[in-house]
C-alpha cells in the first residue's frame, strides 16, 4: 500500500471508529439504575461513555439517572414505532447496542440518533419540572440553543435546560475537534432534528432525505443527493447510505432477520406477510387466546368476568 492510500484508509478507519462509538452512551439504558451513580468514581466505570461524557457525568451526577431513563425511553419508543417493520429496533447486550445497523449512515441510524437525543432532552426536562434535580438549569458549562432559537446558558427554564443538556452530552463526540466527517454532520443534524420534532419522528423516518456532503466555501454541508428534491429543513431526518433489506439474520451486524416474526396476512404494507417475510412465505397456526368476557359489575364494588377462549390464526414468517 502506498503511504498515501495507507494514510487515507487510516483516516477512514479513524472516522469509522469515531462514528461507530457515537451512540454508545445508549448502553446506559441497560443499567438497572444510575441511582448508584452517586460518586464520581462510578462515571469512570460506565461502559460506552467517551472521556468528555465521563467528565460531564462527574459534574452532573444527579442528572445521569435521567440520561439513563432518556436512553431507555428512546429504545422503548423505537421498538414501539418499529414493531411491525423488518428492523424492529432490537438491541444487543453488547456495544453498540443496535449493532452495526446504526454505525452506518442509514435512515435507521438517523432515527436512533434523533430519538435518543430527544429522549434525553425529555427525561431531563421532566426531572427538572418534577423538582428531582436540584441544580436544574444552573450548570454554566451546559449551554446551547433553545428550541426558540436563542443562545442559552446558565440558569433558565426546564425545557431549555433539558435540550441544552442533551446537546452537551449527546453531541459531544461529534462536536469535538476534527469531527467534520459526513457522518458527524449527519449525526449532529439528526440529533437536533430529534430535539425539535419529538413524536413526529416516525413520519420523518419515512420522508427522510438522502444527502451527500458538499463543500460550501471552507466548510462541508449536506445537500440532497437528488437535486430535484427540495432542501431538507432542520426538522427533517437525513441519511447518507441506503439501508440493507434486514431480511436475513446477520449476527455480525446485529441484524436478527425476520424469521419467526408475526405478520399480517391481509396487509399489503410492510407488516404484511409478503413484505415482512421477504417472499419466503409464512406458517399459519391456530392459537387459543384467553380473554376476559361477559364482565358484570357487582354492588359494591367489583367487576366479575368470565374467561373466554377464542381461536385465532397466527401467521409467522418462514
Ligand atoms: C424483534 O424481532 C426479533 C426477531 O427478528 C424478535 O426476536 C424480537 O423479540 C423482536 N423485538 C421486539 C422488541 O419486538
Ligand atoms: C391487518 O391488515 C389489515 C389491512 O391493512 C388491517 O385492516 C387489520 O387491522 C390488520 N390486522 C391486525 C391484527 O393488525
XYZ file of C-alpha atoms and ligand atoms in Angstrom:
346
model
C 0.000 0.000 0.000
C 1.360 3.453 -0.852
C 1.910 5.783 2.100
C -0.810 7.967 0.704
C -3.510 5.349 0.391
C -2.384 3.968 3.712
C -2.923 7.362 5.279
C -6.291 7.604 3.620
C -7.507 4.261 4.866
C -6.193 5.114 8.299
C -8.228 8.282 8.215
C -11.302 6.359 7.060
C -10.766 3.901 9.864
C -10.496 6.688 12.409
C -13.758 8.175 11.169
C -15.423 4.789 11.160
C -14.399 4.048 14.736
C -15.348 7.554 15.652
C -18.932 7.368 14.458
C -19.291 3.719 15.410
C -18.952 4.693 19.036
C -21.000 7.878 18.903
C -24.195 6.329 20.233
C -22.534 4.004 22.722
C -23.794 6.041 25.649
C -27.153 4.382 24.902
C -25.641 1.437 26.746
C -26.681 3.299 29.912
C -30.196 2.050 29.126
C -29.019 -1.438 30.050
C -28.235 -0.412 33.619
C -30.950 -1.064 36.127
C -30.248 2.169 37.923
C -27.825 5.006 37.791
C -29.109 5.978 41.184
C -25.972 4.147 42.150
C -24.022 6.828 40.309
C -23.572 8.725 43.492
C -19.852 9.031 43.239
C -17.624 10.444 40.589
C -15.792 7.138 40.537
C -18.823 5.389 39.071
C -18.640 7.622 35.998
C -15.251 6.158 35.117
C -16.672 2.660 35.134
C -19.721 3.301 32.965
C -19.488 1.471 29.693
C -19.881 3.368 26.451
C -19.020 6.909 27.554
C -16.203 8.869 25.956
C -13.876 10.896 28.163
C -15.793 14.162 27.776
C -19.017 12.401 28.725
C -17.306 10.935 31.789
C -16.373 14.496 32.773
C -19.949 15.685 32.269
C -21.116 12.717 34.325
C -18.857 13.738 37.196
C -20.045 17.327 37.081
C -23.710 16.353 36.793
C -24.082 13.196 38.862
C -27.705 13.887 39.709
C -28.669 14.223 36.051
C -27.238 10.889 34.992
C -30.238 8.849 36.020
C -32.326 10.996 33.665
C -29.837 10.335 30.879
C -30.232 6.624 31.520
C -34.023 6.997 31.585
C -33.853 9.019 28.359
C -31.907 6.234 26.673
C -34.500 3.692 27.850
C -37.413 5.839 26.684
C -35.737 6.206 23.306
C -35.284 2.458 22.912
C -38.850 1.711 24.077
C -40.270 4.274 21.686
C -38.114 2.991 18.827
C -39.275 -0.580 19.460
C -42.879 0.537 19.580
C -42.635 2.586 16.377
C -40.797 -0.175 14.528
C -42.704 -3.162 15.923
C -44.141 -4.056 12.517
C -41.050 -3.413 10.426
C -38.286 -5.741 9.303
C -35.786 -3.976 11.524
C -37.641 -3.761 14.815
C -35.113 -1.787 16.828
C -33.938 -4.860 18.708
C -30.952 -4.278 20.956
C -27.946 -6.423 21.787
C -26.325 -6.874 25.170
C -23.054 -5.631 23.783
C -21.719 -2.413 22.340
C -23.003 -0.804 20.237
C -26.480 -1.653 21.461
C -28.041 -1.584 17.997
C -25.151 -3.388 16.349
C -23.732 -2.116 13.097
C -27.172 -1.005 11.988
C -26.603 2.444 13.412
C -22.877 2.703 12.812
C -23.580 3.206 9.139
C -25.162 6.376 7.834
C -28.575 4.830 7.262
C -32.149 6.020 7.803
C -32.333 3.748 10.853
C -29.255 5.403 12.310
C -30.836 8.792 11.637
C -33.911 7.746 13.595
C -31.934 6.311 16.510
C -29.805 9.444 16.870
C -32.830 11.710 16.718
C -34.957 9.726 19.142
C -32.172 9.246 21.651
C -31.239 12.888 21.844
C -34.949 13.690 22.115
C -35.211 11.058 24.854
C -32.503 12.685 26.942
C -33.918 16.174 26.452
C -37.340 14.885 27.504
C -36.191 12.896 30.531
C -34.011 15.732 31.863
C -36.806 18.264 31.351
C -39.267 16.036 33.171
C -36.899 15.504 36.089
C -36.394 19.274 36.288
C -40.111 20.011 36.260
C -40.825 17.464 38.950
C -38.217 19.033 41.159
C -35.988 15.964 41.206
C -32.950 17.886 40.110
C -31.627 20.418 42.494
C -29.338 22.487 40.360
C -31.565 22.250 37.319
C -30.640 24.744 34.697
C -27.749 26.102 36.657
C -24.737 24.276 35.260
C -22.872 27.026 33.499
C -20.863 24.563 31.457
C -24.094 23.461 29.781
C -25.067 25.795 27.017
C -26.712 25.640 23.651
C -29.512 26.977 21.520
C -33.038 26.740 22.850
C -35.945 25.413 20.741
C -36.936 29.026 20.212
C -33.539 29.647 18.719
C -31.936 31.815 21.379
C -28.485 31.138 22.702
C -28.814 29.764 26.160
C -26.516 29.189 29.059
C -26.667 29.147 32.821
C -29.927 29.089 34.745
C -33.065 29.024 32.691
C -36.331 27.198 32.282
C -36.573 23.445 32.302
C -37.098 22.725 28.626
C -34.152 24.874 27.657
C -32.072 23.049 30.222
C -33.207 19.608 29.016
C -32.444 20.474 25.408
C -29.129 22.083 26.244
C -28.061 19.203 28.431
C -28.887 16.793 25.632
C -26.869 18.937 23.214
C -23.878 18.958 25.501
C -23.988 15.297 26.414
C -25.211 13.598 23.256
C -23.419 15.761 20.706
C -20.097 15.977 22.496
C -18.326 13.450 20.326
C -19.385 14.972 17.051
C -18.616 18.436 18.278
C -15.087 17.508 19.254
C -12.336 18.980 17.160
C -11.834 17.262 13.843
C -15.258 15.757 13.757
C -16.098 17.146 10.361
C -16.814 13.834 8.665
C -20.065 13.463 6.791
C -21.248 11.074 9.486
C -20.581 13.617 12.219
C -22.561 16.202 10.237
C -25.352 13.697 9.694
C -25.474 12.711 13.380
C -25.499 16.318 14.583
C -28.249 17.202 12.164
C -30.419 14.263 13.261
C -29.737 14.848 16.964
C -31.002 18.382 16.557
C -33.996 17.302 14.469
C -34.945 14.877 17.248
C -34.910 17.584 19.864
C -37.142 19.719 17.620
C -39.805 17.295 16.368
C -40.270 14.771 19.162
C -43.199 12.484 18.481
C -43.486 13.214 14.772
C -40.187 11.421 14.190
C -41.629 8.265 12.697
C -43.164 10.251 9.849
C -39.822 11.902 9.383
C -38.267 8.456 9.073
C -40.399 7.629 6.065
C -39.734 11.006 4.497
C -36.022 11.160 5.316
C -33.835 12.812 2.702
C -30.831 11.066 1.212
C -27.967 13.542 1.299
C -24.352 13.834 0.277
C -21.584 16.064 1.581
C -20.652 19.075 -0.489
C -18.024 21.695 0.030
C -19.566 25.100 0.717
C -16.863 27.727 0.984
C -14.404 26.395 3.507
C -16.752 24.003 5.259
C -18.839 20.986 4.403
C -22.593 20.773 4.226
C -25.116 18.038 3.500
C -27.276 18.576 0.428
C -29.993 16.342 -1.085
C -28.493 13.724 -3.393
C -31.353 14.203 -5.811
C -31.219 17.806 -6.986
C -34.959 17.747 -7.755
C -35.801 17.352 -4.095
C -36.396 20.447 -2.126
C -33.755 21.078 0.537
C -34.424 19.442 3.883
C -35.336 21.581 6.864
C -33.761 21.495 10.334
C -36.552 19.172 11.402
C -36.136 16.567 8.674
C -34.003 13.472 9.073
C -31.138 12.939 6.677
C -29.109 9.864 5.776
C -26.061 9.086 3.661
C -26.308 5.403 2.823
C -29.123 3.101 1.732
C -30.246 0.523 4.309
C -29.774 -3.215 3.950
C -33.039 -5.154 3.473
C -32.855 -6.682 7.012
C -34.336 -9.937 5.672
C -31.759 -12.471 6.813
C -30.027 -12.951 10.111
C -26.540 -11.454 10.199
C -25.269 -11.550 13.746
C -22.013 -9.820 12.821
C -24.081 -6.748 12.010
C -26.598 -7.249 14.785
C -29.412 -7.936 12.299
C -31.819 -10.625 13.535
C -33.665 -11.220 10.267
C -37.431 -11.666 10.050
C -37.792 -15.432 10.537
C -40.389 -16.160 13.208
C -41.861 -12.662 13.125
C -45.641 -12.318 13.312
C -47.086 -10.897 10.113
C -50.478 -9.727 8.873
C -51.809 -11.922 6.100
C -54.118 -9.322 4.566
C -51.895 -6.272 4.715
C -50.051 -5.071 1.628
C -47.817 -2.816 3.712
C -44.504 -3.653 5.384
C -46.303 -5.511 8.219
C -47.913 -7.837 5.638
C -46.584 -11.368 5.310
C -45.409 -10.793 1.749
C -43.062 -7.904 2.546
C -42.166 -8.701 6.157
C -41.207 -12.290 5.285
C -39.248 -11.113 2.232
C -41.138 -13.507 -0.041
C -40.077 -16.624 1.915
C -43.647 -17.447 2.857
C -45.164 -17.952 6.296
C -46.513 -20.544 8.708
C -50.075 -20.422 9.982
C -51.020 -21.751 13.373
C -54.248 -21.719 15.318
C -53.634 -20.369 18.765
C -56.051 -20.046 21.629
C -56.350 -16.609 23.170
C -57.693 -16.265 26.683
C -59.740 -13.102 27.186
C -61.930 -11.614 29.839
C -65.533 -11.569 28.744
C -69.129 -11.151 29.972
C -67.931 -8.794 32.640
C -70.516 -7.796 35.229
C -70.398 -5.054 37.750
C -71.347 -6.200 41.255
C -72.647 -3.965 44.044
C -70.349 -2.847 45.646
C -67.662 -2.664 44.163
C -66.050 -5.153 41.923
C -66.188 -6.420 38.369
C -66.519 -10.108 37.708
C -65.621 -11.577 34.334
C -65.584 -14.961 32.728
C -62.625 -16.270 30.840
C -63.389 -16.889 27.216
C -61.209 -18.717 24.795
C -61.007 -17.709 21.198
C -59.137 -19.385 18.365
C -57.166 -17.041 16.151
C -54.884 -17.608 13.180
C -51.324 -16.554 13.816
C -49.006 -16.097 10.875
C -45.242 -16.175 11.297
C -42.504 -15.737 8.726
C -40.644 -18.790 7.436
C -37.696 -8.194 17.001
O -37.658 -9.290 16.126
C -36.967 -10.414 16.615
C -36.946 -11.470 15.549
O -36.481 -10.961 14.348
C -37.616 -10.919 17.879
O -36.876 -11.993 18.410
C -37.680 -9.808 18.910
O -38.404 -10.217 20.031
C -38.324 -8.558 18.323
N -38.119 -7.482 19.260
C -39.046 -6.618 19.604
C -38.658 -5.594 20.562
O -40.157 -6.678 19.144
C -54.064 -6.473 9.101
O -54.081 -5.609 7.998
C -55.385 -5.180 7.619
C -55.271 -4.404 6.319
O -54.279 -3.429 6.418
C -55.993 -4.367 8.781
O -57.291 -3.942 8.435
C -56.020 -5.234 10.026
O -56.472 -4.473 11.136
C -54.653 -5.801 10.341
N -54.753 -6.749 11.441
C -54.019 -6.655 12.531
C -54.203 -7.736 13.548
O -53.221 -5.743 12.706
